């Protein structure tokens, strides 16, 4: 794997008749996901493989963002819905040799915790850690690029509120 993109689902409705897993994106969430998809593609972040939580809001986030990427192998997984950061990391590790650029669309707090853990693993600059420690808003994405030995390095943090 040469690139990893971690994305939190975009802004969702506060409730659903079908429970938390059925919560849909708000119109703002839909727009944010589309804009983040375009911003990722503009930066050269184009996944060839995606792991997406089975929660409705995560699937809708992927569907809104993916138009900017072209052909992508997509796996929708129930286990990503309530996974902790260690489970997310494990799932990434099981597939990393089979893809060039991997995107994971999942939920907080796990996606945020994993993003911070990866920064700590690489001894990232305090300013970078501080940027992510301030939160991981809905629809945000962090990009990591792998070096020749497979070590991930921070390559950017996109938040919907930061996009023009």
PDB file of C-alpha atoms in Angstrom:
ATOM      1  CA  UNK A   1       0.000   0.000   0.000  1.00  0.00           C
ATOM      2  CA  UNK A   2       1.382   3.361  -0.981  1.00  0.00           C
ATOM      3  CA  UNK A   3      -1.398   5.513   0.470  1.00  0.00           C
ATOM      4  CA  UNK A   4      -3.998   5.331   3.247  1.00  0.00           C
ATOM      5  CA  UNK A   5      -6.976   7.662   3.546  1.00  0.00           C
ATOM      6  CA  UNK A   6      -9.033   7.618   6.747  1.00  0.00           C
ATOM      7  CA  UNK A   7     -12.395   9.348   6.504  1.00  0.00           C
ATOM      8  CA  UNK A   8     -15.115   9.917   9.030  1.00  0.00           C
ATOM      9  CA  UNK A   9     -18.643   9.753   7.647  1.00  0.00           C
ATOM     10  CA  UNK A  10     -20.135  13.158   6.888  1.00  0.00           C
ATOM     11  CA  UNK A  11     -22.779  14.955   8.956  1.00  0.00           C
ATOM     12  CA  UNK A  12     -25.800  12.735   9.617  1.00  0.00           C
ATOM     13  CA  UNK A  13     -29.350  13.143  10.826  1.00  0.00           C
ATOM     14  CA  UNK A  14     -29.594  12.936  14.636  1.00  0.00           C
ATOM     15  CA  UNK A  15     -31.888   9.898  14.533  1.00  0.00           C
ATOM     16  CA  UNK A  16     -33.598   7.323  12.359  1.00  0.00           C
ATOM     17  CA  UNK A  17     -36.609   5.062  12.748  1.00  0.00           C
ATOM     18  CA  UNK A  18     -34.280   2.162  11.944  1.00  0.00           C
ATOM     19  CA  UNK A  19     -31.861   3.060  14.729  1.00  0.00           C
ATOM     20  CA  UNK A  20     -28.354   4.487  14.708  1.00  0.00           C
ATOM     21  CA  UNK A  21     -27.121   2.298  11.856  1.00  0.00           C
ATOM     22  CA  UNK A  22     -29.881   3.716   9.638  1.00  0.00           C
ATOM     23  CA  UNK A  23     -29.090   7.407  10.126  1.00  0.00           C
ATOM     24  CA  UNK A  24     -28.830   9.206   6.768  1.00  0.00           C
ATOM     25  CA  UNK A  25     -26.660  12.140   5.759  1.00  0.00           C
ATOM     26  CA  UNK A  26     -28.010  15.645   6.025  1.00  0.00           C
ATOM     27  CA  UNK A  27     -27.964  17.788   2.871  1.00  0.00           C
ATOM     28  CA  UNK A  28     -24.875  19.502   4.297  1.00  0.00           C
ATOM     29  CA  UNK A  29     -23.261  16.108   4.910  1.00  0.00           C
ATOM     30  CA  UNK A  30     -23.950  15.096   1.318  1.00  0.00           C
ATOM     31  CA  UNK A  31     -22.354  18.310   0.025  1.00  0.00           C
ATOM     32  CA  UNK A  32     -19.372  17.995   2.396  1.00  0.00           C
ATOM     33  CA  UNK A  33     -18.679  14.411   1.292  1.00  0.00           C
ATOM     34  CA  UNK A  34     -18.737  15.410  -2.376  1.00  0.00           C
ATOM     35  CA  UNK A  35     -16.377  18.341  -1.726  1.00  0.00           C
ATOM     36  CA  UNK A  36     -13.954  16.183   0.278  1.00  0.00           C
ATOM     37  CA  UNK A  37     -13.949  13.593  -2.517  1.00  0.00           C
ATOM     38  CA  UNK A  38     -13.017  16.265  -5.054  1.00  0.00           C
ATOM     39  CA  UNK A  39     -10.399  17.761  -2.718  1.00  0.00           C
ATOM     40  CA  UNK A  40      -8.815  14.347  -2.171  1.00  0.00           C
ATOM     41  CA  UNK A  41      -8.702  13.684  -5.924  1.00  0.00           C
ATOM     42  CA  UNK A  42      -7.242  17.150  -6.540  1.00  0.00           C
ATOM     43  CA  UNK A  43      -4.420  16.232  -4.148  1.00  0.00           C
ATOM     44  CA  UNK A  44      -3.781  12.995  -6.005  1.00  0.00           C
ATOM     45  CA  UNK A  45      -5.473  10.834  -3.378  1.00  0.00           C
ATOM     46  CA  UNK A  46      -7.398   8.345  -5.511  1.00  0.00           C
ATOM     47  CA  UNK A  47      -8.108   5.062  -3.770  1.00  0.00           C
ATOM     48  CA  UNK A  48      -8.231   1.832  -5.722  1.00  0.00           C
ATOM     49  CA  UNK A  49      -9.785  -0.017  -2.760  1.00  0.00           C
ATOM     50  CA  UNK A  50     -12.284   1.157  -0.129  1.00  0.00           C
ATOM     51  CA  UNK A  51     -13.486  -0.340   3.127  1.00  0.00           C
ATOM     52  CA  UNK A  52     -16.819   1.219   4.102  1.00  0.00           C
ATOM     53  CA  UNK A  53     -18.886   0.762   7.232  1.00  0.00           C
ATOM     54  CA  UNK A  54     -22.313  -0.787   6.655  1.00  0.00           C
ATOM     55  CA  UNK A  55     -23.978   2.137   8.436  1.00  0.00           C
ATOM     56  CA  UNK A  56     -26.173   4.103   6.047  1.00  0.00           C
ATOM     57  CA  UNK A  57     -24.341   7.409   6.670  1.00  0.00           C
ATOM     58  CA  UNK A  58     -20.951   5.847   5.896  1.00  0.00           C
ATOM     59  CA  UNK A  59     -22.230   4.275   2.681  1.00  0.00           C
ATOM     60  CA  UNK A  60     -23.819   7.577   1.629  1.00  0.00           C
ATOM     61  CA  UNK A  61     -20.548   9.376   2.414  1.00  0.00           C
ATOM     62  CA  UNK A  62     -18.671   6.952   0.182  1.00  0.00           C
ATOM     63  CA  UNK A  63     -21.273   7.266  -2.596  1.00  0.00           C
ATOM     64  CA  UNK A  64     -21.009  11.071  -2.505  1.00  0.00           C
ATOM     65  CA  UNK A  65     -17.204  11.126  -2.453  1.00  0.00           C
ATOM     66  CA  UNK A  66     -16.386   8.306  -4.871  1.00  0.00           C
ATOM     67  CA  UNK A  67     -17.415  10.095  -8.038  1.00  0.00           C
ATOM     68  CA  UNK A  68     -14.046  11.846  -7.970  1.00  0.00           C
ATOM     69  CA  UNK A  69     -12.018   8.623  -7.890  1.00  0.00           C
ATOM     70  CA  UNK A  70     -12.809   6.406 -10.876  1.00  0.00           C
ATOM     71  CA  UNK A  71     -12.824   2.622 -10.508  1.00  0.00           C
ATOM     72  CA  UNK A  72     -12.543   1.430  -6.918  1.00  0.00           C
ATOM     73  CA  UNK A  73     -13.009  -2.013  -5.364  1.00  0.00           C
ATOM     74  CA  UNK A  74     -15.475  -1.439  -2.508  1.00  0.00           C
ATOM     75  CA  UNK A  75     -16.105  -3.659   0.497  1.00  0.00           C
ATOM     76  CA  UNK A  76     -19.020  -2.709   2.764  1.00  0.00           C
ATOM     77  CA  UNK A  77     -18.450  -4.264   6.175  1.00  0.00           C
ATOM     78  CA  UNK A  78     -20.744  -4.487   9.187  1.00  0.00           C
ATOM     79  CA  UNK A  79     -17.744  -4.931  11.490  1.00  0.00           C
ATOM     80  CA  UNK A  80     -16.511  -1.403  10.778  1.00  0.00           C
ATOM     81  CA  UNK A  81     -19.673   0.124  12.288  1.00  0.00           C
ATOM     82  CA  UNK A  82     -18.790  -0.441  15.927  1.00  0.00           C
ATOM     83  CA  UNK A  83     -15.077  -1.218  15.612  1.00  0.00           C
ATOM     84  CA  UNK A  84     -12.479   0.308  17.870  1.00  0.00           C
ATOM     85  CA  UNK A  85      -9.227   1.756  16.508  1.00  0.00           C
ATOM     86  CA  UNK A  86      -7.321  -1.513  17.009  1.00  0.00           C
ATOM     87  CA  UNK A  87      -9.907  -3.406  14.950  1.00  0.00           C
ATOM     88  CA  UNK A  88      -9.758  -0.790  12.192  1.00  0.00           C
ATOM     89  CA  UNK A  89      -5.968  -1.030  12.130  1.00  0.00           C
ATOM     90  CA  UNK A  90      -6.112  -4.813  12.005  1.00  0.00           C
ATOM     91  CA  UNK A  91      -8.543  -4.719   9.078  1.00  0.00           C
ATOM     92  CA  UNK A  92      -6.269  -2.317   7.198  1.00  0.00           C
ATOM     93  CA  UNK A  93      -3.269  -4.553   7.862  1.00  0.00           C
ATOM     94  CA  UNK A  94      -5.092  -7.596   6.456  1.00  0.00           C
ATOM     95  CA  UNK A  95      -5.653  -5.885   3.110  1.00  0.00           C
ATOM     96  CA  UNK A  96      -2.747  -3.447   2.729  1.00  0.00           C
ATOM     97  CA  UNK A  97      -0.693  -5.761   0.498  1.00  0.00           C
ATOM     98  CA  UNK A  98      -3.597  -6.102  -1.949  1.00  0.00           C
ATOM     99  CA  UNK A  99      -4.073  -2.440  -2.826  1.00  0.00           C
ATOM    100  CA  UNK A 100      -2.136   0.639  -3.853  1.00  0.00           C
ATOM    101  CA  UNK A 101      -4.295   3.281  -2.226  1.00  0.00           C
ATOM    102  CA  UNK A 102      -6.802   2.315   0.463  1.00  0.00           C
ATOM    103  CA  UNK A 103      -9.647   4.440   1.807  1.00  0.00           C
ATOM    104  CA  UNK A 104     -11.485   3.592   5.011  1.00  0.00           C
ATOM    105  CA  UNK A 105     -14.844   5.267   5.726  1.00  0.00           C
ATOM    106  CA  UNK A 106     -15.887   4.684   9.312  1.00  0.00           C
ATOM    107  CA  UNK A 107     -16.882   6.337  12.578  1.00  0.00           C
ATOM    108  CA  UNK A 108     -15.599   8.300  15.524  1.00  0.00           C
ATOM    109  CA  UNK A 109     -14.114   7.850  17.995  1.00  0.00           C
ATOM    110  CA  UNK A 110     -12.274   4.941  16.344  1.00  0.00           C
ATOM    111  CA  UNK A 111     -11.247   6.664  13.110  1.00  0.00           C
ATOM    112  CA  UNK A 112      -9.936   9.694  15.020  1.00  0.00           C
ATOM    113  CA  UNK A 113      -8.057   7.519  17.500  1.00  0.00           C
ATOM    114  CA  UNK A 114      -6.460   5.534  14.669  1.00  0.00           C
ATOM    115  CA  UNK A 115      -5.420   8.730  12.866  1.00  0.00           C
ATOM    116  CA  UNK A 116      -3.722  10.012  16.026  1.00  0.00           C
ATOM    117  CA  UNK A 117      -2.136   6.613  16.776  1.00  0.00           C
ATOM    118  CA  UNK A 118      -0.602   6.523  13.291  1.00  0.00           C
ATOM    119  CA  UNK A 119       0.857   9.991  13.871  1.00  0.00           C
ATOM    120  CA  UNK A 120       2.317   8.895  17.196  1.00  0.00           C
ATOM    121  CA  UNK A 121       3.782   5.773  15.551  1.00  0.00           C
ATOM    122  CA  UNK A 122       5.656   7.949  13.062  1.00  0.00           C
ATOM    123  CA  UNK A 123       6.800  10.477  15.687  1.00  0.00           C
ATOM    124  CA  UNK A 124       4.944  13.261  13.887  1.00  0.00           C
ATOM    125  CA  UNK A 125       5.678  16.880  14.685  1.00  0.00           C
ATOM    126  CA  UNK A 126       3.808  18.264  17.702  1.00  0.00           C
ATOM    127  CA  UNK A 127       2.018  20.773  15.448  1.00  0.00           C
ATOM    128  CA  UNK A 128       0.652  17.906  13.327  1.00  0.00           C
ATOM    129  CA  UNK A 129      -0.485  15.999  16.404  1.00  0.00           C
ATOM    130  CA  UNK A 130      -2.121  19.135  17.744  1.00  0.00           C
ATOM    131  CA  UNK A 131      -4.019  19.656  14.479  1.00  0.00           C
ATOM    132  CA  UNK A 132      -5.596  16.200  14.703  1.00  0.00           C
ATOM    133  CA  UNK A 133      -5.955  16.236  18.477  1.00  0.00           C
ATOM    134  CA  UNK A 134      -8.338  19.162  18.077  1.00  0.00           C
ATOM    135  CA  UNK A 135     -10.975  16.822  16.693  1.00  0.00           C
ATOM    136  CA  UNK A 136     -12.061  14.941  13.601  1.00  0.00           C
ATOM    137  CA  UNK A 137     -15.244  16.620  12.365  1.00  0.00           C
ATOM    138  CA  UNK A 138     -17.804  14.732  10.283  1.00  0.00           C
ATOM    139  CA  UNK A 139     -16.669  14.397   6.675  1.00  0.00           C
ATOM    140  CA  UNK A 140     -12.989  14.911   7.480  1.00  0.00           C
ATOM    141  CA  UNK A 141     -10.207  12.851   5.946  1.00  0.00           C
ATOM    142  CA  UNK A 142      -6.557  12.346   6.777  1.00  0.00           C
ATOM    143  CA  UNK A 143      -4.052  11.155   4.198  1.00  0.00           C
ATOM    144  CA  UNK A 144      -0.923   9.085   4.828  1.00  0.00           C
ATOM    145  CA  UNK A 145       1.657   8.183   2.201  1.00  0.00           C
ATOM    146  CA  UNK A 146       3.895   5.131   2.580  1.00  0.00           C
ATOM    147  CA  UNK A 147       7.622   5.278   1.964  1.00  0.00           C
ATOM    148  CA  UNK A 148       9.573   2.514   0.208  1.00  0.00           C
ATOM    149  CA  UNK A 149       9.677   0.449   3.402  1.00  0.00           C
ATOM    150  CA  UNK A 150       5.937   0.766   3.979  1.00  0.00           C
ATOM    151  CA  UNK A 151       6.080   3.267   6.854  1.00  0.00           C
ATOM    152  CA  UNK A 152       3.197   5.707   6.768  1.00  0.00           C
ATOM    153  CA  UNK A 153       3.854   9.442   6.864  1.00  0.00           C
ATOM    154  CA  UNK A 154       1.273  12.172   7.375  1.00  0.00           C
ATOM    155  CA  UNK A 155       0.343  13.843   4.086  1.00  0.00           C
ATOM    156  CA  UNK A 156      -2.615  16.068   4.950  1.00  0.00           C
ATOM    157  CA  UNK A 157      -5.838  16.615   6.859  1.00  0.00           C
ATOM    158  CA  UNK A 158      -8.933  17.837   5.054  1.00  0.00           C
ATOM    159  CA  UNK A 159     -11.937  19.171   6.935  1.00  0.00           C
ATOM    160  CA  UNK A 160     -15.104  20.288   5.171  1.00  0.00           C
ATOM    161  CA  UNK A 161     -15.022  23.626   6.994  1.00  0.00           C
ATOM    162  CA  UNK A 162     -11.561  24.367   5.582  1.00  0.00           C
ATOM    163  CA  UNK A 163     -12.587  23.952   1.939  1.00  0.00           C
ATOM    164  CA  UNK A 164     -13.580  26.985  -0.107  1.00  0.00           C
TER     165      UNK A 164
END
